[in-house]
GROMACS .gro file of C-alpha atoms in nm:
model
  223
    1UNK     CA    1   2.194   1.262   0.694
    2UNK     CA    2   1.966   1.516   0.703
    3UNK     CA    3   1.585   1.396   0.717
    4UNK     CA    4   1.265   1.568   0.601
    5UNK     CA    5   0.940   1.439   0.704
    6UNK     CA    6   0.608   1.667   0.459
    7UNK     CA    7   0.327   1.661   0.369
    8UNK     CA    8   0.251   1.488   0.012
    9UNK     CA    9   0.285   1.721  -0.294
   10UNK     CA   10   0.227   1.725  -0.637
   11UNK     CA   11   0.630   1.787  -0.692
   12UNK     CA   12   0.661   1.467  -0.533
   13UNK     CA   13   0.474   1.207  -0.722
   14UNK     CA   14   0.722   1.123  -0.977
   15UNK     CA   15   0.967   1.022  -0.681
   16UNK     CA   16   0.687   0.793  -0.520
   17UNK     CA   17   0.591   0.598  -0.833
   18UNK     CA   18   0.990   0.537  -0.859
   19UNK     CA   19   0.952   0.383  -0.519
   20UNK     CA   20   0.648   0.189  -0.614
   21UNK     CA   21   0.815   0.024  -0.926
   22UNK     CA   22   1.115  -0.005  -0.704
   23UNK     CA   23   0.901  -0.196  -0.458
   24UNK     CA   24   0.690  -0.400  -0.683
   25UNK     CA   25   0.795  -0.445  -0.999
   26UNK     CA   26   1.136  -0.539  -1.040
   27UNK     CA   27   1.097  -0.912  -1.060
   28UNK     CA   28   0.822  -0.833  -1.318
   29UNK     CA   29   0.879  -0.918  -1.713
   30UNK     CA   30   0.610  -0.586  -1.763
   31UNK     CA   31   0.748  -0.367  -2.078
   32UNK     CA   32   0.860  -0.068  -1.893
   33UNK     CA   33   0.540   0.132  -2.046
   34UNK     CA   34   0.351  -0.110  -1.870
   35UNK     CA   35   0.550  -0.077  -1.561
   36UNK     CA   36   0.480   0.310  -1.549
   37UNK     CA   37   0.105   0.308  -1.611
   38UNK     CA   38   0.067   0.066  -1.309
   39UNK     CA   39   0.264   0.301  -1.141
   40UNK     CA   40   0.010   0.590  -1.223
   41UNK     CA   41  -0.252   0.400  -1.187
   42UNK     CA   42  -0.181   0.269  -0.816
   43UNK     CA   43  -0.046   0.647  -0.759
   44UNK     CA   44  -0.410   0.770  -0.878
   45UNK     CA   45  -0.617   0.511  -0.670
   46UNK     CA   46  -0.457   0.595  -0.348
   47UNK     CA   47  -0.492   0.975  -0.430
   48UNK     CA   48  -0.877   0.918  -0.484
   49UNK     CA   49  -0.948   0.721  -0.137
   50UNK     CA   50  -0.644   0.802   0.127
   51UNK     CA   51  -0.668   1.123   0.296
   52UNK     CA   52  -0.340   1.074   0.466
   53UNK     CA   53  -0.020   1.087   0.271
   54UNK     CA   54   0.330   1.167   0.409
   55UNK     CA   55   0.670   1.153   0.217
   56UNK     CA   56   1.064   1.149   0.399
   57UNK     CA   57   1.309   1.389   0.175
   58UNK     CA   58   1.665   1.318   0.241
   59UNK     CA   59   1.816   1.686   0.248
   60UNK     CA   60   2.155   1.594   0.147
   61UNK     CA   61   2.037   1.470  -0.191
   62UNK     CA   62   1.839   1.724  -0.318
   63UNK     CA   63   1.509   1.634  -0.121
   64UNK     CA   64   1.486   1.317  -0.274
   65UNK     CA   65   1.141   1.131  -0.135
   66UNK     CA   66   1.312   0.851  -0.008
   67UNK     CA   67   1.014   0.697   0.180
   68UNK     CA   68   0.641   0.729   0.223
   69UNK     CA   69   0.316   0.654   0.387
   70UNK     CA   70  -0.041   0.615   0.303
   71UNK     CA   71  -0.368   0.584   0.521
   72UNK     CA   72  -0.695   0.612   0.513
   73UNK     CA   73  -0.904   0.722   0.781
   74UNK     CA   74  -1.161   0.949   0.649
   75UNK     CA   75  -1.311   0.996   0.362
   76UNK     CA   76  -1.183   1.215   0.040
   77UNK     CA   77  -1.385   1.531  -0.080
   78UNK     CA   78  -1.582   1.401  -0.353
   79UNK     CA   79  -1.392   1.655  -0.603
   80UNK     CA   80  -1.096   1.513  -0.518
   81UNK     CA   81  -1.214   1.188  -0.520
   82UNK     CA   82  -1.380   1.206  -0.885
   83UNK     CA   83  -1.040   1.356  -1.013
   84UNK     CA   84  -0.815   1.085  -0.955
   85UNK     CA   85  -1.137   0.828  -1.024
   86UNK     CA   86  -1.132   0.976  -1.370
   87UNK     CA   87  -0.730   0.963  -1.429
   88UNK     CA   88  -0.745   0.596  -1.311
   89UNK     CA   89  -1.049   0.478  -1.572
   90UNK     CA   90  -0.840   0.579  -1.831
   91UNK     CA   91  -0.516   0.428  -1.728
   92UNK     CA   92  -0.744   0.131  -1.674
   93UNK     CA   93  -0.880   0.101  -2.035
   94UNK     CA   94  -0.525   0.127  -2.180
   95UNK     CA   95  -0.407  -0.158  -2.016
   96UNK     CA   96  -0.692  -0.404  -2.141
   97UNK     CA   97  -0.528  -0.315  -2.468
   98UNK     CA   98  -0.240  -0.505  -2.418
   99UNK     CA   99  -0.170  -0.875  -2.287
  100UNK     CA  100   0.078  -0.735  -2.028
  101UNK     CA  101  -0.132  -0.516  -1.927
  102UNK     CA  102  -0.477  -0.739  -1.872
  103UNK     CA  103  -0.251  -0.973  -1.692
  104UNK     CA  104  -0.153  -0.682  -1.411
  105UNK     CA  105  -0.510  -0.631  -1.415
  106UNK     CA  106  -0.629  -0.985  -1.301
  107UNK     CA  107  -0.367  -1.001  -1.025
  108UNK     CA  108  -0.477  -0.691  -0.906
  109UNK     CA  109  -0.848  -0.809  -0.931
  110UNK     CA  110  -0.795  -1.145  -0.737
  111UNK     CA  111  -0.549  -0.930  -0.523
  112UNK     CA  112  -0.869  -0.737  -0.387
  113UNK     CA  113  -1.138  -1.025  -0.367
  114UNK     CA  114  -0.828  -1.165  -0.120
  115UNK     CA  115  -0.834  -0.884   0.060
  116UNK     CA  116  -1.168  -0.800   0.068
  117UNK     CA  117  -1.233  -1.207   0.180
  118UNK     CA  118  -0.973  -1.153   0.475
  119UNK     CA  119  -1.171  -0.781   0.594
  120UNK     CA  120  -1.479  -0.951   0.569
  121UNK     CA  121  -1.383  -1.236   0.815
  122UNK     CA  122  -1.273  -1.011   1.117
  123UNK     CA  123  -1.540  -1.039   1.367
  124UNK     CA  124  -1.820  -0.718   1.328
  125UNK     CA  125  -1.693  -0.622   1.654
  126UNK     CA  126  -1.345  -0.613   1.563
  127UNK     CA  127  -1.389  -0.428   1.224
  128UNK     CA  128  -1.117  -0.134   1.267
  129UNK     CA  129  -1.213   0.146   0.964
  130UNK     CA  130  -0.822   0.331   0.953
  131UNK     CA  131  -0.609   0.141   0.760
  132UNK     CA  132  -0.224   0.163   0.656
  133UNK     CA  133  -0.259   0.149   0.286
  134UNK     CA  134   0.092   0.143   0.156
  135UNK     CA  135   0.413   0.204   0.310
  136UNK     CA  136   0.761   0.205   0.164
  137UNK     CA  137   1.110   0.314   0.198
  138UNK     CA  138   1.396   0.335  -0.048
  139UNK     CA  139   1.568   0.024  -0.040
  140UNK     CA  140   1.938   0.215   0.001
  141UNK     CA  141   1.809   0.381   0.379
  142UNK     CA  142   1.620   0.087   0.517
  143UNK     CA  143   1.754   0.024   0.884
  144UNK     CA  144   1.796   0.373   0.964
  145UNK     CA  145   1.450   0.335   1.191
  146UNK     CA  146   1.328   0.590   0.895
  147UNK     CA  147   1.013   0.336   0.837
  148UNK     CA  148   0.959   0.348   1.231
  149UNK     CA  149   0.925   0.691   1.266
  150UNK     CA  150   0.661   0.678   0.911
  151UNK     CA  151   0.461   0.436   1.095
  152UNK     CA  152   0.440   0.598   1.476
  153UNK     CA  153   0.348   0.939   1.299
  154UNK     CA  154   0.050   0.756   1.120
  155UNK     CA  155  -0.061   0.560   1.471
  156UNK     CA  156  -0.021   0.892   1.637
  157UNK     CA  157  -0.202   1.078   1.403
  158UNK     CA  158  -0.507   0.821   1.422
  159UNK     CA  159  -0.518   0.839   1.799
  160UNK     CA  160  -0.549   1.192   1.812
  161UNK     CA  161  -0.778   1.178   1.566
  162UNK     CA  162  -0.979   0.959   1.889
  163UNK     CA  163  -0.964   0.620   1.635
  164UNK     CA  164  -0.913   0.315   1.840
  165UNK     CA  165  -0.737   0.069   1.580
  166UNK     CA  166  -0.580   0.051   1.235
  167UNK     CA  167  -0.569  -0.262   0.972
  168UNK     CA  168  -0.319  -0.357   0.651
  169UNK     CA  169  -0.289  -0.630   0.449
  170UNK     CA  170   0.058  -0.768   0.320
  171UNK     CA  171   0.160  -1.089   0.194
  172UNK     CA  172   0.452  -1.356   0.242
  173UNK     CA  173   0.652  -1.111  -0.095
  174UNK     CA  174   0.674  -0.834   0.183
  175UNK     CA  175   0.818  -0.782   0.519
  176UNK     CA  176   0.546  -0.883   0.751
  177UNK     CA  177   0.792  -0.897   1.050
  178UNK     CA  178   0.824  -0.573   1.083
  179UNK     CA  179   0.469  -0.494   1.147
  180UNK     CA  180   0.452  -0.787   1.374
  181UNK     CA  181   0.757  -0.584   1.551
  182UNK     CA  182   0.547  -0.288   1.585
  183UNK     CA  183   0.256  -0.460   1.757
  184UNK     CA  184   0.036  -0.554   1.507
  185UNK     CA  185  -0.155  -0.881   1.539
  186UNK     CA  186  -0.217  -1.127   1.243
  187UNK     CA  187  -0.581  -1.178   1.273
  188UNK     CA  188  -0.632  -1.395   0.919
  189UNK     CA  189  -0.470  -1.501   0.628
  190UNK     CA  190  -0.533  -1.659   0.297
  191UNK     CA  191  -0.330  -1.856   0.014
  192UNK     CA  192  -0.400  -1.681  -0.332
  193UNK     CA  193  -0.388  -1.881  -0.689
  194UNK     CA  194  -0.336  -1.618  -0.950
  195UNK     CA  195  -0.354  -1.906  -1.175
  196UNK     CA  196  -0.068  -1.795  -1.399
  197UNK     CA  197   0.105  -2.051  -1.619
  198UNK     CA  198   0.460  -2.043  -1.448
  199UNK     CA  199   0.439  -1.798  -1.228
  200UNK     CA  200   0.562  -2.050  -0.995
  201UNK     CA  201   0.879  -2.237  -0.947
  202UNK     CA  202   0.818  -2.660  -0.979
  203UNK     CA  203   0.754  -2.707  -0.598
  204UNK     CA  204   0.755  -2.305  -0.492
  205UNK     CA  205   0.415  -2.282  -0.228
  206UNK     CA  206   0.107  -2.024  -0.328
  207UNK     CA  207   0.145  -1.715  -0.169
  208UNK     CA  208  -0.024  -1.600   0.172
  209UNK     CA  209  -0.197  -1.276   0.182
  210UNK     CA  210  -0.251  -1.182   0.550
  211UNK     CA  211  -0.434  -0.921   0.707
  212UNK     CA  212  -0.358  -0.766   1.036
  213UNK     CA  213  -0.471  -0.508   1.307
  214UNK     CA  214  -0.302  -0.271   1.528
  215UNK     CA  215  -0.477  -0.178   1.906
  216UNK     CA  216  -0.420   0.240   1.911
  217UNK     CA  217  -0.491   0.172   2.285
  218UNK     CA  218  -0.433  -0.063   2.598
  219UNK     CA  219  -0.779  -0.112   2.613
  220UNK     CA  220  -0.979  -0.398   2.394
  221UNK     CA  221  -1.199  -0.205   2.189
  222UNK     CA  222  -1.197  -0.105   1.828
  223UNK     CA  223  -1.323   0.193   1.649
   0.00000   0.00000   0.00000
């Protein structure tokens, strides 16, 4: 298997929103038109905020994007920024036109006030600013230490860069062990009531969103 690790490109953003539906939608009921606006509307957000973005090509098939990271460490120019902002607004207001697509939007609303709740609870001194946005591999080459490699390049990259830390949030959906496996800490967590009529099984608990932070260094201090 031949491996490719690049830079983001424009070529490559219908192979990442394949991954994202891959990742998060496939237990959904969305329409599929739903199901690819999210997917341009997530893809859009992280283009407007995330200044680092990094996809893994396997060779052998064509360069097919087979994995991919997002962080954020510093901030996007503000033309950049504004671009995507604008893209996003509009895949925003066609969603609220359809019952589908205001229910994505309320998850993804309570989604962030979770999130935002969790952040907000860290002590002041232990506020890291990097985070790991999003990070996911093609289900057919996960244990091929592919997603290792995605995440060491980003902690690398951040200590270079002289930060001290890095932060992500995940939930009990995802696989949370394998940050805990690459030395992150759990430092809060929350349980999150989307208050959707069966979204639940009879019995099934609410979900946990959790937040955690990575030390860059030996030393206990966070930039």
């Amino acid at each position: 298997m031949n491996i490719i690790y690049n830079d983001l490109t424009k070529s490559d953003y219908g192979e990442v929103k394949r991954l994202i539906k891959q990742a998060w939608f496939n237990e959904y009921t969305f329409p599929p038109r739903i199901i690819e606006q999210y997917a341009n509307g997530y893809l859009y957000m992280y283009l407007s905020e995330l200044d680092y973005c990094k996809v893994v090509k396997d060779a052998d098939t064509n360069n097919k994007v087979i994995g991919f990271i997002f962080g954020r460490c510093n901030k996007v120019n503000i033309k950049t920024r504004l671009k995507y902002k604008a893209k996003l607004f509009f895949v925003g207001l066609s969603l609220l036109f359809t019952k589908a697509g205001r229910r994505g939007l309320k998850i993804n609303r309570i989604t962030n006030k979770a999130n935002k709740a969790l952040y907000n609870a860290l002590p002041n001194k232990n506020k890291p600013t990097c985070e790991l946005v999003l990070f996911i591999v093609d289900e057919d080459y996960r244990g091929k230490a592919i997603g290792s490699k995605l995440e060491s390049d980003f902690c690398k990259h951040l200590q270079n860069s002289g930060k001290r830390a890095v932060y992500l949030y995940t939930d009990t959906y995802s696989n949370y062990g394998f940050y805990e496996r690459r030395g992150y800490e759990r430092c809060g967590e929350k349980e999150v009531d989307f208050k959707m009529p069966n979204e639940l099984k009879e019995g099934e608990p609410l979900p946990k969103y959790f937040i955690y932070v990575k030390q860059l260094e030996k030393q206990n201090w966070i930039n």
